[in-house]
Amino acid sequence: AFAEEESHSISSNTSWAVQKRFEKGTYKYSNAPYGYILENGSLAIDPQRAPVIRSIFDQVLDGYGTPTIAKTLNDRGISTGTKKRDGTPNAWTPSMVQGIVSNVVYAGDALFQKTYHTADFKRVTNRGERKRFYIKEHHPAIIDRETFELAQLSNRQRGKEKNTYSIELSPEAGASH
């Protein structure tokens, strides 16, 4: 019982410290999203993978759906940078492409506390239960803001046409700036 209470206390203190770094905008990434590399804890553009990101956004704006884009990337032999448990490379999937297209990081912004851990240490998506932190111009952008916003509009329109559109919180909803 004492060990469990100590574990919860340490978790609470750690969460508090991370939240303070979110608020101050000093949080350091532990992993770089595809298209970026880490340089001293900050995101820098990866010159090998950034063109892939730009290509994905261009294809969205040209009207292609995420399944087609994923297939094109796989057909071109472009690596996802991730591997399966057996060590073989992962293939691009529509959800991976969608994750890129909907991520504000590619426009140079940061959204912190997209997920959080419950009292029983389960990681859950933050749908407004906790404060989120949105920081504009946090790091170098791979795509310009207009391209990002047009891609979001295109995605929503395709979703409505295919009746797969669901209402989600905007990145800024429930976020402090």
mmCIF file of C-alpha atoms in Angstrom:
data_model
loop_
_atom_site.group_PDB
_atom_site.id
_atom_site.type_symbol
_atom_site.label_atom_id
_atom_site.label_comp_id
_atom_site.label_asym_id
_atom_site.label_seq_id
_atom_site.Cartn_x
_atom_site.Cartn_y
_atom_site.Cartn_z
ATOM 1 C CA ALA A 1 0.000 0.000 0.000
ATOM 2 C CA PHE A 2 2.855 2.383 0.836
ATOM 3 C CA ALA A 3 4.629 1.598 -2.434
ATOM 4 C CA GLU A 4 1.441 2.161 -4.399
ATOM 5 C CA GLU A 5 0.848 5.512 -2.701
ATOM 6 C CA GLU A 6 4.469 6.507 -3.361
ATOM 7 C CA SER A 7 4.029 5.570 -7.023
ATOM 8 C CA HIS A 8 0.916 7.760 -7.292
ATOM 9 C CA SER A 9 2.722 10.625 -5.558
ATOM 10 C CA ILE A 10 5.675 10.433 -7.953
ATOM 11 C CA SER A 11 3.292 10.251 -10.929
ATOM 12 C CA SER A 12 1.369 13.294 -9.700
ATOM 13 C CA ASN A 13 4.570 15.308 -9.182
ATOM 14 C CA THR A 14 5.877 14.341 -12.617
ATOM 15 C CA SER A 15 2.578 15.266 -14.274
ATOM 16 C CA TRP A 16 2.625 18.636 -12.524
ATOM 17 C CA ALA A 17 6.181 19.351 -13.730
ATOM 18 C CA VAL A 18 5.347 18.389 -17.317
ATOM 19 C CA GLN A 19 2.210 20.556 -17.244
ATOM 20 C CA LYS A 20 4.281 23.543 -16.081
ATOM 21 C CA ARG A 21 6.649 23.004 -19.036
ATOM 22 C CA PHE A 22 3.604 22.907 -21.350
ATOM 23 C CA GLU A 23 2.361 26.205 -19.897
ATOM 24 C CA LYS A 24 5.748 27.884 -20.322
ATOM 25 C CA GLY A 25 6.297 26.433 -23.786
ATOM 26 C CA THR A 26 9.563 24.834 -22.659
ATOM 27 C CA TYR A 27 8.509 21.195 -23.053
ATOM 28 C CA LYS A 28 11.051 19.190 -25.047
ATOM 29 C CA TYR A 29 9.971 16.507 -27.483
ATOM 30 C CA SER A 30 11.274 13.014 -26.765
ATOM 31 C CA ASN A 31 10.507 11.762 -30.294
ATOM 32 C CA ALA A 32 10.446 13.741 -33.507
ATOM 33 C CA PRO A 33 7.382 13.415 -35.738
ATOM 34 C CA TYR A 34 8.005 12.118 -39.274
ATOM 35 C CA GLY A 35 9.646 14.897 -41.288
ATOM 36 C CA TYR A 36 11.536 16.306 -38.308
ATOM 37 C CA ILE A 37 14.678 15.492 -36.370
ATOM 38 C CA LEU A 38 15.546 16.428 -32.809
ATOM 39 C CA GLU A 39 18.368 18.888 -32.242
ATOM 40 C CA ASN A 40 18.970 19.546 -28.532
ATOM 41 C CA GLY A 41 15.344 18.714 -27.729
ATOM 42 C CA SER A 42 13.963 21.050 -30.402
ATOM 43 C CA LEU A 43 12.410 20.118 -33.715
ATOM 44 C CA ALA A 44 14.355 20.791 -36.902
ATOM 45 C CA ILE A 45 13.280 19.924 -40.436
ATOM 46 C CA ASP A 46 14.617 16.597 -41.757
ATOM 47 C CA PRO A 47 15.746 17.350 -45.326
ATOM 48 C CA GLN A 48 15.182 13.707 -46.414
ATOM 49 C CA ARG A 49 11.636 13.314 -45.070
ATOM 50 C CA ALA A 50 10.197 16.837 -45.311
ATOM 51 C CA PRO A 51 9.583 16.434 -49.081
ATOM 52 C CA VAL A 52 7.405 13.400 -48.277
ATOM 53 C CA ILE A 53 5.298 15.557 -45.957
ATOM 54 C CA ARG A 54 4.948 18.249 -48.627
ATOM 55 C CA SER A 55 3.978 15.591 -51.167
ATOM 56 C CA ILE A 56 1.269 14.228 -48.852
ATOM 57 C CA PHE A 57 -0.258 17.690 -48.421
ATOM 58 C CA ASP A 58 -0.017 18.372 -52.168
ATOM 59 C CA GLN A 59 -1.857 15.124 -52.905
ATOM 60 C CA VAL A 60 -4.600 15.984 -50.409
ATOM 61 C CA LEU A 61 -5.043 19.354 -52.099
ATOM 62 C CA ASP A 62 -5.142 17.596 -55.486
ATOM 63 C CA GLY A 63 -8.155 15.644 -54.199
ATOM 64 C CA TYR A 64 -6.584 12.292 -53.390
ATOM 65 C CA GLY A 65 -7.828 10.335 -50.381
ATOM 66 C CA THR A 66 -5.646 8.859 -47.689
ATOM 67 C CA PRO A 67 -5.891 5.262 -49.024
ATOM 68 C CA THR A 68 -4.605 6.407 -52.427
ATOM 69 C CA ILE A 69 -1.836 8.487 -50.866
ATOM 70 C CA ALA A 70 -0.742 5.569 -48.644
ATOM 71 C CA LYS A 71 -0.676 3.238 -51.649
ATOM 72 C CA THR A 72 1.373 5.751 -53.660
ATOM 73 C CA LEU A 73 3.930 6.089 -50.852
ATOM 74 C CA ASN A 74 4.204 2.302 -50.538
ATOM 75 C CA ASP A 75 4.491 1.855 -54.326
ATOM 76 C CA ARG A 76 7.308 4.423 -54.380
ATOM 77 C CA GLY A 77 9.116 2.500 -51.614
ATOM 78 C CA ILE A 78 9.090 5.420 -49.183
ATOM 79 C CA SER A 79 9.863 4.305 -45.642
ATOM 80 C CA THR A 80 7.580 5.170 -42.737
ATOM 81 C CA GLY A 81 10.602 5.101 -40.476
ATOM 82 C CA THR A 82 8.920 2.524 -38.233
ATOM 83 C CA LYS A 83 9.247 -1.239 -37.994
ATOM 84 C CA LYS A 84 7.112 -4.172 -36.969
ATOM 85 C CA ARG A 85 8.091 -6.353 -34.021
ATOM 86 C CA ASP A 86 9.869 -8.748 -36.376
ATOM 87 C CA GLY A 87 12.036 -5.903 -37.695
ATOM 88 C CA THR A 88 10.395 -5.563 -41.103
ATOM 89 C CA PRO A 89 9.399 -2.040 -42.178
ATOM 90 C CA ASN A 90 5.833 -0.889 -41.629
ATOM 91 C CA ALA A 91 3.799 0.020 -44.681
ATOM 92 C CA TRP A 92 1.990 3.329 -44.965
ATOM 93 C CA THR A 93 -1.665 3.150 -43.955
ATOM 94 C CA PRO A 94 -4.519 5.602 -44.524
ATOM 95 C CA SER A 95 -4.601 6.343 -40.783
ATOM 96 C CA MET A 96 -0.871 7.210 -40.790
ATOM 97 C CA VAL A 97 -1.441 9.625 -43.669
ATOM 98 C CA GLN A 98 -4.493 11.088 -41.900
ATOM 99 C CA GLY A 99 -2.424 11.543 -38.742
ATOM 100 C CA ILE A 100 0.099 13.596 -40.693
ATOM 101 C CA VAL A 101 -2.483 15.695 -42.502
ATOM 102 C CA SER A 102 -4.320 16.563 -39.289
ATOM 103 C CA ASN A 103 -1.223 17.305 -37.177
ATOM 104 C CA VAL A 104 -0.576 21.012 -36.529
ATOM 105 C CA VAL A 105 3.107 20.246 -35.993
ATOM 106 C CA TYR A 106 3.654 20.419 -39.772
ATOM 107 C CA ALA A 107 2.475 24.050 -39.813
ATOM 108 C CA GLY A 108 5.052 24.883 -37.113
ATOM 109 C CA ASP A 109 2.648 24.826 -34.168
ATOM 110 C CA ALA A 110 2.587 22.562 -31.139
ATOM 111 C CA LEU A 111 -0.376 21.099 -29.294
ATOM 112 C CA PHE A 112 0.559 19.620 -25.952
ATOM 113 C CA GLN A 113 -1.409 17.270 -23.720
ATOM 114 C CA LYS A 114 -3.287 15.536 -26.529
ATOM 115 C CA THR A 115 -3.269 12.519 -24.225
ATOM 116 C CA TYR A 116 -2.960 11.994 -20.507
ATOM 117 C CA HIS A 117 -2.694 9.134 -18.030
ATOM 118 C CA THR A 118 -5.541 8.205 -15.717
ATOM 119 C CA ALA A 119 -5.080 7.396 -12.026
ATOM 120 C CA ASP A 120 -4.656 3.730 -12.987
ATOM 121 C CA PHE A 121 -1.905 4.710 -15.497
ATOM 122 C CA LYS A 122 -3.968 4.177 -18.675
ATOM 123 C CA ARG A 123 -3.185 6.549 -21.523
ATOM 124 C CA VAL A 124 -6.305 8.194 -22.963
ATOM 125 C CA THR A 125 -7.025 10.836 -25.604
ATOM 126 C CA ASN A 126 -7.724 14.260 -24.140
ATOM 127 C CA ARG A 127 -11.088 15.318 -25.547
ATOM 128 C CA GLY A 128 -11.306 18.406 -23.384
ATOM 129 C CA GLU A 129 -11.174 16.762 -19.950
ATOM 130 C CA ARG A 130 -7.790 18.364 -19.304
ATOM 131 C CA LYS A 131 -6.314 21.653 -20.362
ATOM 132 C CA ARG A 132 -4.421 21.521 -23.649
ATOM 133 C CA PHE A 133 -1.652 23.892 -24.673
ATOM 134 C CA TYR A 134 -1.486 25.278 -28.219
ATOM 135 C CA ILE A 135 1.651 27.184 -29.165
ATOM 136 C CA LYS A 136 1.833 28.949 -32.533
ATOM 137 C CA GLU A 137 5.165 29.141 -34.351
ATOM 138 C CA HIS A 138 6.785 26.743 -31.904
ATOM 139 C CA HIS A 139 9.288 25.346 -34.434
ATOM 140 C CA PRO A 140 10.089 25.545 -38.175
ATOM 141 C CA ALA A 141 7.113 24.666 -40.370
ATOM 142 C CA ILE A 142 7.379 22.121 -43.180
ATOM 143 C CA ILE A 143 4.255 23.481 -44.854
ATOM 144 C CA ASP A 144 2.760 26.954 -44.688
ATOM 145 C CA ARG A 145 -0.329 27.652 -42.605
ATOM 146 C CA GLU A 146 -2.541 28.268 -45.656
ATOM 147 C CA THR A 147 -1.673 24.838 -47.100
ATOM 148 C CA PHE A 148 -2.393 23.222 -43.741
ATOM 149 C CA GLU A 149 -5.785 24.931 -43.429
ATOM 150 C CA LEU A 150 -6.733 24.111 -47.031
ATOM 151 C CA ALA A 151 -5.848 20.459 -46.409
ATOM 152 C CA GLN A 152 -8.131 20.445 -43.348
ATOM 153 C CA LEU A 153 -10.988 21.874 -45.418
ATOM 154 C CA SER A 154 -10.354 19.337 -48.165
ATOM 155 C CA ASN A 155 -10.320 16.491 -45.645
ATOM 156 C CA ARG A 156 -13.571 17.626 -44.050
ATOM 157 C CA GLN A 157 -15.204 17.971 -47.465
ATOM 158 C CA ARG A 158 -14.119 14.461 -48.530
ATOM 159 C CA GLY A 159 -15.393 13.110 -45.222
ATOM 160 C CA LYS A 160 -18.779 14.764 -45.701
ATOM 161 C CA GLU A 161 -19.023 13.435 -49.269
ATOM 162 C CA LYS A 162 -18.208 9.913 -48.093
ATOM 163 C CA ASN A 163 -20.344 10.296 -44.960
ATOM 164 C CA THR A 164 -17.340 9.487 -42.766
ATOM 165 C CA TYR A 165 -16.912 12.946 -41.295
ATOM 166 C CA SER A 166 -17.041 13.167 -37.531
ATOM 167 C CA ILE A 167 -16.967 16.310 -35.470
ATOM 168 C CA GLU A 168 -13.752 16.606 -33.488
ATOM 169 C CA LEU A 169 -12.420 19.323 -31.282
ATOM 170 C CA SER A 170 -10.287 21.836 -33.142
ATOM 171 C CA PRO A 171 -6.675 21.853 -31.951
ATOM 172 C CA GLU A 172 -7.304 25.132 -30.140
ATOM 173 C CA ALA A 173 -10.457 23.947 -28.325
ATOM 174 C CA GLY A 174 -9.705 23.714 -24.648
ATOM 175 C CA ALA A 175 -6.169 24.954 -25.234
ATOM 176 C CA SER A 176 -4.410 27.930 -23.777
ATOM 177 C CA HIS A 177 -2.095 29.944 -25.945
#
